[in-house]
Amino acid sequence: MNTQSSDVNIRHSARARRMTLRVSELDGRATLTVPRGTSDRAAKTFLNDNSTWLDRARSRVPDIIVVAAGIDLPVEGRMLPVRAGLVKTAKFLEDHIVAPENNTGAALRVALKFAAKTRLDDAVSRYAARVGGTVNRITLRDTRSRWGSCSGRGNLMFSWRLIMAPPDVLKYVAAHEVAHLQEMNHSPAFWALVERLFPDYKSMRPWLRSDGIRLHRYRFD
């Protein structure tokens, strides 16, 4: 059961053995998990005792940016200014983006997803051919906890926000998931296969950990 205390979500859990406080790196939402039967007074005392930590954790969360004309938007690792124009669909030009004056965010989301699908289809096709893997389907989602996944049936899923990252980051994630077609684990054999597909993979993983979170700060409402 979830309740609200001020701006902190309080989650009562039968499995919890102690109180834990977490802050989402994506949007700064705080969740306090408490063992079932914990009193509201005890929960509030815990929050008060940890208020300094909570403020510091929230201060590290990137500010949300609503996508509109006038902002700079990352596309394949490059920051491009968004300009309003008399167009029906968003267009990525050499040094800027032109988007419709109305529904700018929605138009850009559609254009980014199309570009992501094009790049990922190409990368997955090339890597799958090298390992002899069979891809059943590729889908794009706006996932919060993972950049990609592979099912036992050969279905690959990717975050469309990868198109905002540098091109080699997108290629690494594609290689990572294609490798799972052969190795549904993270064993040494799996990583050896990833390295064969994308030799420089080790330099991509730190970027995802340190900078990937910032791709979620952009809201396309």
mmCIF file of C-alpha atoms in Angstrom:
data_model
loop_
_atom_site.group_PDB
_atom_site.id
_atom_site.type_symbol
_atom_site.label_atom_id
_atom_site.label_comp_id
_atom_site.label_asym_id
_atom_site.label_seq_id
_atom_site.Cartn_x
_atom_site.Cartn_y
_atom_site.Cartn_z
ATOM 1 C CA MET A 1 0.000 0.000 0.000
ATOM 2 C CA ASN A 2 1.264 3.488 -0.859
ATOM 3 C CA THR A 3 0.438 6.709 0.954
ATOM 4 C CA GLN A 4 1.719 10.265 0.703
ATOM 5 C CA SER A 5 3.541 12.278 3.363
ATOM 6 C CA SER A 6 4.261 15.769 2.115
ATOM 7 C CA ASP A 7 6.164 15.180 -1.144
ATOM 8 C CA VAL A 8 7.496 11.748 -0.217
ATOM 9 C CA ASN A 9 5.752 8.552 -1.284
ATOM 10 C CA ILE A 10 5.480 6.140 1.658
ATOM 11 C CA ARG A 11 5.333 2.490 0.604
ATOM 12 C CA HIS A 12 4.317 -0.160 3.172
ATOM 13 C CA SER A 13 5.896 -3.530 2.413
ATOM 14 C CA ALA A 14 5.443 -6.895 4.082
ATOM 15 C CA ARG A 15 8.919 -7.896 2.881
ATOM 16 C CA ALA A 16 10.772 -4.849 4.208
ATOM 17 C CA ARG A 17 12.789 -5.392 7.375
ATOM 18 C CA ARG A 18 13.828 -1.785 7.888
ATOM 19 C CA MET A 19 12.999 1.663 6.602
ATOM 20 C CA THR A 20 14.785 2.756 3.421
ATOM 21 C CA LEU A 21 14.659 6.077 1.597
ATOM 22 C CA ARG A 22 15.424 6.362 -2.118
ATOM 23 C CA VAL A 23 15.368 9.235 -4.607
ATOM 24 C CA SER A 24 14.801 8.612 -8.314
ATOM 25 C CA GLU A 25 17.678 9.897 -10.419
ATOM 26 C CA LEU A 26 15.208 10.570 -13.221
ATOM 27 C CA ASP A 27 12.725 12.937 -11.634
ATOM 28 C CA GLY A 28 13.719 13.406 -8.004
ATOM 29 C CA ARG A 29 10.740 11.520 -6.629
ATOM 30 C CA ALA A 30 11.402 10.225 -3.121
ATOM 31 C CA THR A 31 10.053 6.909 -1.831
ATOM 32 C CA LEU A 32 10.206 5.759 1.767
ATOM 33 C CA THR A 33 9.726 2.002 2.123
ATOM 34 C CA VAL A 34 8.643 0.911 5.601
ATOM 35 C CA PRO A 35 7.859 -2.504 7.102
ATOM 36 C CA ARG A 36 4.144 -3.203 7.316
ATOM 37 C CA GLY A 37 2.769 -2.051 10.658
ATOM 38 C CA THR A 38 5.139 0.902 10.991
ATOM 39 C CA SER A 39 3.354 3.884 12.524
ATOM 40 C CA ASP A 40 3.016 7.186 10.712
ATOM 41 C CA ARG A 41 4.850 8.831 13.589
ATOM 42 C CA ALA A 42 7.864 6.543 13.168
ATOM 43 C CA ALA A 43 7.910 7.150 9.415
ATOM 44 C CA LYS A 44 7.785 10.932 9.853
ATOM 45 C CA THR A 45 10.551 10.806 12.454
ATOM 46 C CA PHE A 46 12.717 8.825 10.029
ATOM 47 C CA LEU A 47 12.062 11.413 7.307
ATOM 48 C CA ASN A 48 12.921 14.292 9.629
ATOM 49 C CA ASP A 49 16.156 12.599 10.695
ATOM 50 C CA ASN A 50 17.133 12.151 7.032
ATOM 51 C CA SER A 51 15.933 15.499 5.676
ATOM 52 C CA THR A 52 19.466 16.761 4.989
ATOM 53 C CA TRP A 53 20.341 13.639 2.998
ATOM 54 C CA LEU A 54 17.059 13.936 1.068
ATOM 55 C CA ASP A 55 17.742 17.556 0.108
ATOM 56 C CA ARG A 56 21.245 16.694 -1.087
ATOM 57 C CA ALA A 57 20.025 13.717 -3.115
ATOM 58 C CA ARG A 58 17.378 15.832 -4.824
ATOM 59 C CA SER A 59 19.863 18.589 -5.594
ATOM 60 C CA ARG A 60 21.869 16.139 -7.708
ATOM 61 C CA VAL A 61 18.896 15.306 -9.963
ATOM 62 C CA PRO A 62 19.103 17.126 -13.337
ATOM 63 C CA ASP A 63 16.488 19.816 -13.874
ATOM 64 C CA ILE A 64 13.588 18.858 -16.138
ATOM 65 C CA ILE A 65 13.616 20.548 -19.554
ATOM 66 C CA VAL A 66 10.340 20.873 -21.446
ATOM 67 C CA VAL A 67 11.102 20.532 -25.144
ATOM 68 C CA ALA A 68 10.090 23.666 -27.036
ATOM 69 C CA ALA A 69 11.499 26.187 -29.483
ATOM 70 C CA GLY A 70 14.507 27.944 -28.015
ATOM 71 C CA ILE A 71 16.105 25.034 -26.174
ATOM 72 C CA ASP A 72 19.113 22.964 -27.189
ATOM 73 C CA LEU A 73 18.364 19.259 -27.691
ATOM 74 C CA PRO A 74 20.920 16.441 -27.912
ATOM 75 C CA VAL A 75 20.719 14.450 -31.150
ATOM 76 C CA GLU A 76 23.350 11.764 -31.699
ATOM 77 C CA GLY A 77 25.500 13.426 -29.067
ATOM 78 C CA ARG A 78 25.326 16.935 -30.532
ATOM 79 C CA MET A 79 23.445 19.798 -28.918
ATOM 80 C CA LEU A 80 21.233 21.373 -31.575
ATOM 81 C CA PRO A 81 19.041 24.458 -31.095
ATOM 82 C CA VAL A 82 15.325 23.927 -31.690
ATOM 83 C CA ARG A 83 13.701 26.555 -33.893
ATOM 84 C CA ALA A 84 10.047 26.938 -34.796
ATOM 85 C CA GLY A 85 9.218 26.928 -38.492
ATOM 86 C CA LEU A 86 6.410 26.523 -40.986
ATOM 87 C CA VAL A 87 6.782 22.760 -41.163
ATOM 88 C CA LYS A 88 4.442 19.870 -40.421
ATOM 89 C CA THR A 89 7.123 17.515 -39.089
ATOM 90 C CA ALA A 90 10.376 18.092 -37.244
ATOM 91 C CA LYS A 91 13.518 18.109 -39.385
ATOM 92 C CA PHE A 92 17.109 17.595 -38.236
ATOM 93 C CA LEU A 93 19.410 19.907 -40.182
ATOM 94 C CA GLU A 94 23.190 20.272 -40.045
ATOM 95 C CA ASP A 95 23.345 22.792 -37.212
ATOM 96 C CA HIS A 96 19.779 23.087 -35.878
ATOM 97 C CA ILE A 97 16.331 21.492 -35.682
ATOM 98 C CA VAL A 98 13.218 22.926 -37.289
ATOM 99 C CA ALA A 99 9.954 21.911 -35.639
ATOM 100 C CA PRO A 100 6.279 22.915 -35.934
ATOM 101 C CA GLU A 101 5.255 25.890 -33.831
ATOM 102 C CA ASN A 102 2.410 23.870 -32.326
ATOM 103 C CA ASN A 103 2.982 20.537 -30.574
ATOM 104 C CA THR A 104 6.729 21.010 -30.845
ATOM 105 C CA GLY A 105 7.548 18.367 -28.242
ATOM 106 C CA ALA A 106 5.267 15.740 -29.736
ATOM 107 C CA ALA A 107 6.617 16.363 -33.240
ATOM 108 C CA LEU A 108 10.189 16.019 -32.046
ATOM 109 C CA ARG A 109 9.400 12.818 -30.166
ATOM 110 C CA VAL A 110 8.018 11.284 -33.376
ATOM 111 C CA ALA A 111 11.083 12.389 -35.359
ATOM 112 C CA LEU A 112 13.511 11.082 -32.728
ATOM 113 C CA LYS A 113 11.761 7.711 -32.537
ATOM 114 C CA PHE A 114 11.880 7.369 -36.331
ATOM 115 C CA ALA A 115 15.590 8.208 -36.373
ATOM 116 C CA ALA A 116 16.241 5.792 -33.501
ATOM 117 C CA LYS A 117 14.400 2.970 -35.285
ATOM 118 C CA THR A 118 16.407 3.577 -38.459
ATOM 119 C CA ARG A 119 19.770 3.541 -36.653
ATOM 120 C CA LEU A 120 18.905 0.567 -34.448
ATOM 121 C CA ASP A 121 17.480 -1.506 -37.306
ATOM 122 C CA ASP A 122 20.724 -0.992 -39.204
ATOM 123 C CA ALA A 123 23.008 -1.761 -36.251
ATOM 124 C CA VAL A 124 21.041 -4.821 -35.136
ATOM 125 C CA SER A 125 20.953 -6.207 -38.688
ATOM 126 C CA ARG A 126 24.729 -5.916 -39.043
ATOM 127 C CA TYR A 127 25.522 -7.427 -35.634
ATOM 128 C CA ALA A 128 22.983 -10.242 -35.947
ATOM 129 C CA ALA A 129 24.460 -11.236 -39.300
ATOM 130 C CA ARG A 130 27.871 -11.553 -37.663
ATOM 131 C CA VAL A 131 26.690 -13.888 -34.900
ATOM 132 C CA GLY A 132 24.140 -15.776 -36.961
ATOM 133 C CA GLY A 133 21.358 -14.697 -34.648
ATOM 134 C CA THR A 134 17.718 -14.392 -35.588
ATOM 135 C CA VAL A 135 15.843 -11.276 -34.537
ATOM 136 C CA ASN A 136 12.095 -11.698 -34.331
ATOM 137 C CA ARG A 137 11.044 -8.129 -33.623
ATOM 138 C CA ILE A 138 12.476 -4.767 -32.594
ATOM 139 C CA THR A 139 10.365 -2.402 -30.488
ATOM 140 C CA LEU A 140 11.077 1.033 -29.035
ATOM 141 C CA ARG A 141 9.886 2.279 -25.660
ATOM 142 C CA ASP A 142 10.587 5.148 -23.304
ATOM 143 C CA THR A 143 12.037 2.942 -20.578
ATOM 144 C CA ARG A 144 13.303 4.348 -17.311
ATOM 145 C CA SER A 145 15.392 1.486 -15.922
ATOM 146 C CA ARG A 146 17.106 -0.085 -18.942
ATOM 147 C CA TRP A 147 18.408 0.883 -22.358
ATOM 148 C CA GLY A 148 17.599 -2.400 -24.021
ATOM 149 C CA SER A 149 16.501 -5.986 -23.504
ATOM 150 C CA CYS A 150 16.380 -9.301 -25.344
ATOM 151 C CA SER A 151 13.763 -12.020 -24.864
ATOM 152 C CA GLY A 152 14.206 -15.737 -25.379
ATOM 153 C CA ARG A 153 12.087 -15.443 -28.521
ATOM 154 C CA GLY A 154 14.490 -13.036 -30.161
ATOM 155 C CA ASN A 155 12.477 -9.893 -29.449
ATOM 156 C CA LEU A 156 14.688 -6.867 -28.861
ATOM 157 C CA MET A 157 13.538 -3.731 -27.067
ATOM 158 C CA PHE A 158 15.408 -0.420 -26.951
ATOM 159 C CA SER A 159 14.885 3.002 -25.451
ATOM 160 C CA TRP A 160 14.290 5.457 -28.274
ATOM 161 C CA ARG A 161 16.229 8.052 -26.268
ATOM 162 C CA LEU A 162 19.407 6.305 -27.401
ATOM 163 C CA ILE A 163 19.220 8.465 -30.526
ATOM 164 C CA MET A 164 20.076 11.400 -28.269
ATOM 165 C CA ALA A 165 23.322 9.722 -27.150
ATOM 166 C CA PRO A 166 26.570 9.653 -29.153
ATOM 167 C CA PRO A 167 26.296 7.182 -32.073
ATOM 168 C CA ASP A 168 28.788 4.714 -30.589
ATOM 169 C CA VAL A 169 26.691 4.445 -27.420
ATOM 170 C CA LEU A 170 23.668 3.391 -29.481
ATOM 171 C CA LYS A 171 25.811 0.886 -31.390
ATOM 172 C CA TYR A 172 27.159 -0.592 -28.163
ATOM 173 C CA VAL A 173 23.661 -1.126 -26.742
ATOM 174 C CA ALA A 174 22.606 -2.743 -30.020
ATOM 175 C CA ALA A 175 25.642 -5.062 -29.885
ATOM 176 C CA HIS A 176 24.934 -5.857 -26.232
ATOM 177 C CA GLU A 177 21.387 -6.997 -26.926
ATOM 178 C CA VAL A 178 22.301 -8.895 -30.089
ATOM 179 C CA ALA A 179 24.923 -10.792 -28.070
ATOM 180 C CA HIS A 180 22.095 -11.959 -25.821
ATOM 181 C CA LEU A 181 20.656 -13.842 -28.792
ATOM 182 C CA GLN A 182 23.525 -16.277 -28.266
ATOM 183 C CA GLU A 183 24.263 -15.818 -24.556
ATOM 184 C CA MET A 184 21.235 -15.051 -22.339
ATOM 185 C CA ASN A 185 23.475 -14.105 -19.430
ATOM 186 C CA HIS A 186 26.394 -11.845 -18.541
ATOM 187 C CA SER A 187 29.028 -14.565 -18.451
ATOM 188 C CA PRO A 188 32.626 -14.166 -19.707
ATOM 189 C CA ALA A 189 31.474 -15.773 -22.950
ATOM 190 C CA PHE A 190 28.816 -13.083 -23.330
ATOM 191 C CA TRP A 191 31.265 -10.218 -22.823
ATOM 192 C CA ALA A 192 33.731 -11.844 -25.206
ATOM 193 C CA LEU A 193 30.980 -11.849 -27.839
ATOM 194 C CA VAL A 194 30.138 -8.199 -27.132
ATOM 195 C CA GLU A 195 33.808 -7.324 -27.543
ATOM 196 C CA ARG A 196 33.930 -9.157 -30.864
ATOM 197 C CA LEU A 197 30.941 -7.159 -32.096
ATOM 198 C CA PHE A 198 31.991 -3.835 -30.585
ATOM 199 C CA PRO A 199 35.660 -3.870 -29.463
ATOM 200 C CA ASP A 200 35.477 -0.501 -27.670
ATOM 201 C CA TYR A 201 32.444 -1.427 -25.570
ATOM 202 C CA LYS A 202 34.168 -0.773 -22.233
ATOM 203 C CA SER A 203 34.392 2.957 -22.921
ATOM 204 C CA MET A 204 30.651 3.186 -23.647
ATOM 205 C CA ARG A 205 29.409 1.788 -20.346
ATOM 206 C CA PRO A 206 30.719 4.678 -18.174
ATOM 207 C CA TRP A 207 28.932 7.180 -20.431
ATOM 208 C CA LEU A 208 25.616 5.417 -19.892
ATOM 209 C CA ARG A 209 26.142 5.385 -16.130
ATOM 210 C CA SER A 210 27.273 8.996 -15.797
ATOM 211 C CA ASP A 211 25.528 10.834 -18.641
ATOM 212 C CA GLY A 212 22.692 8.588 -19.726
ATOM 213 C CA ILE A 213 20.468 9.765 -16.905
ATOM 214 C CA ARG A 214 20.484 13.271 -18.400
ATOM 215 C CA LEU A 215 18.684 12.065 -21.508
ATOM 216 C CA HIS A 216 15.604 11.545 -19.352
ATOM 217 C CA ARG A 217 15.483 15.175 -18.261
ATOM 218 C CA TYR A 218 13.837 16.159 -21.563
ATOM 219 C CA ARG A 219 10.031 16.107 -21.520
ATOM 220 C CA PHE A 220 8.155 15.942 -24.807
ATOM 221 C CA ASP A 221 4.705 16.849 -23.431
#
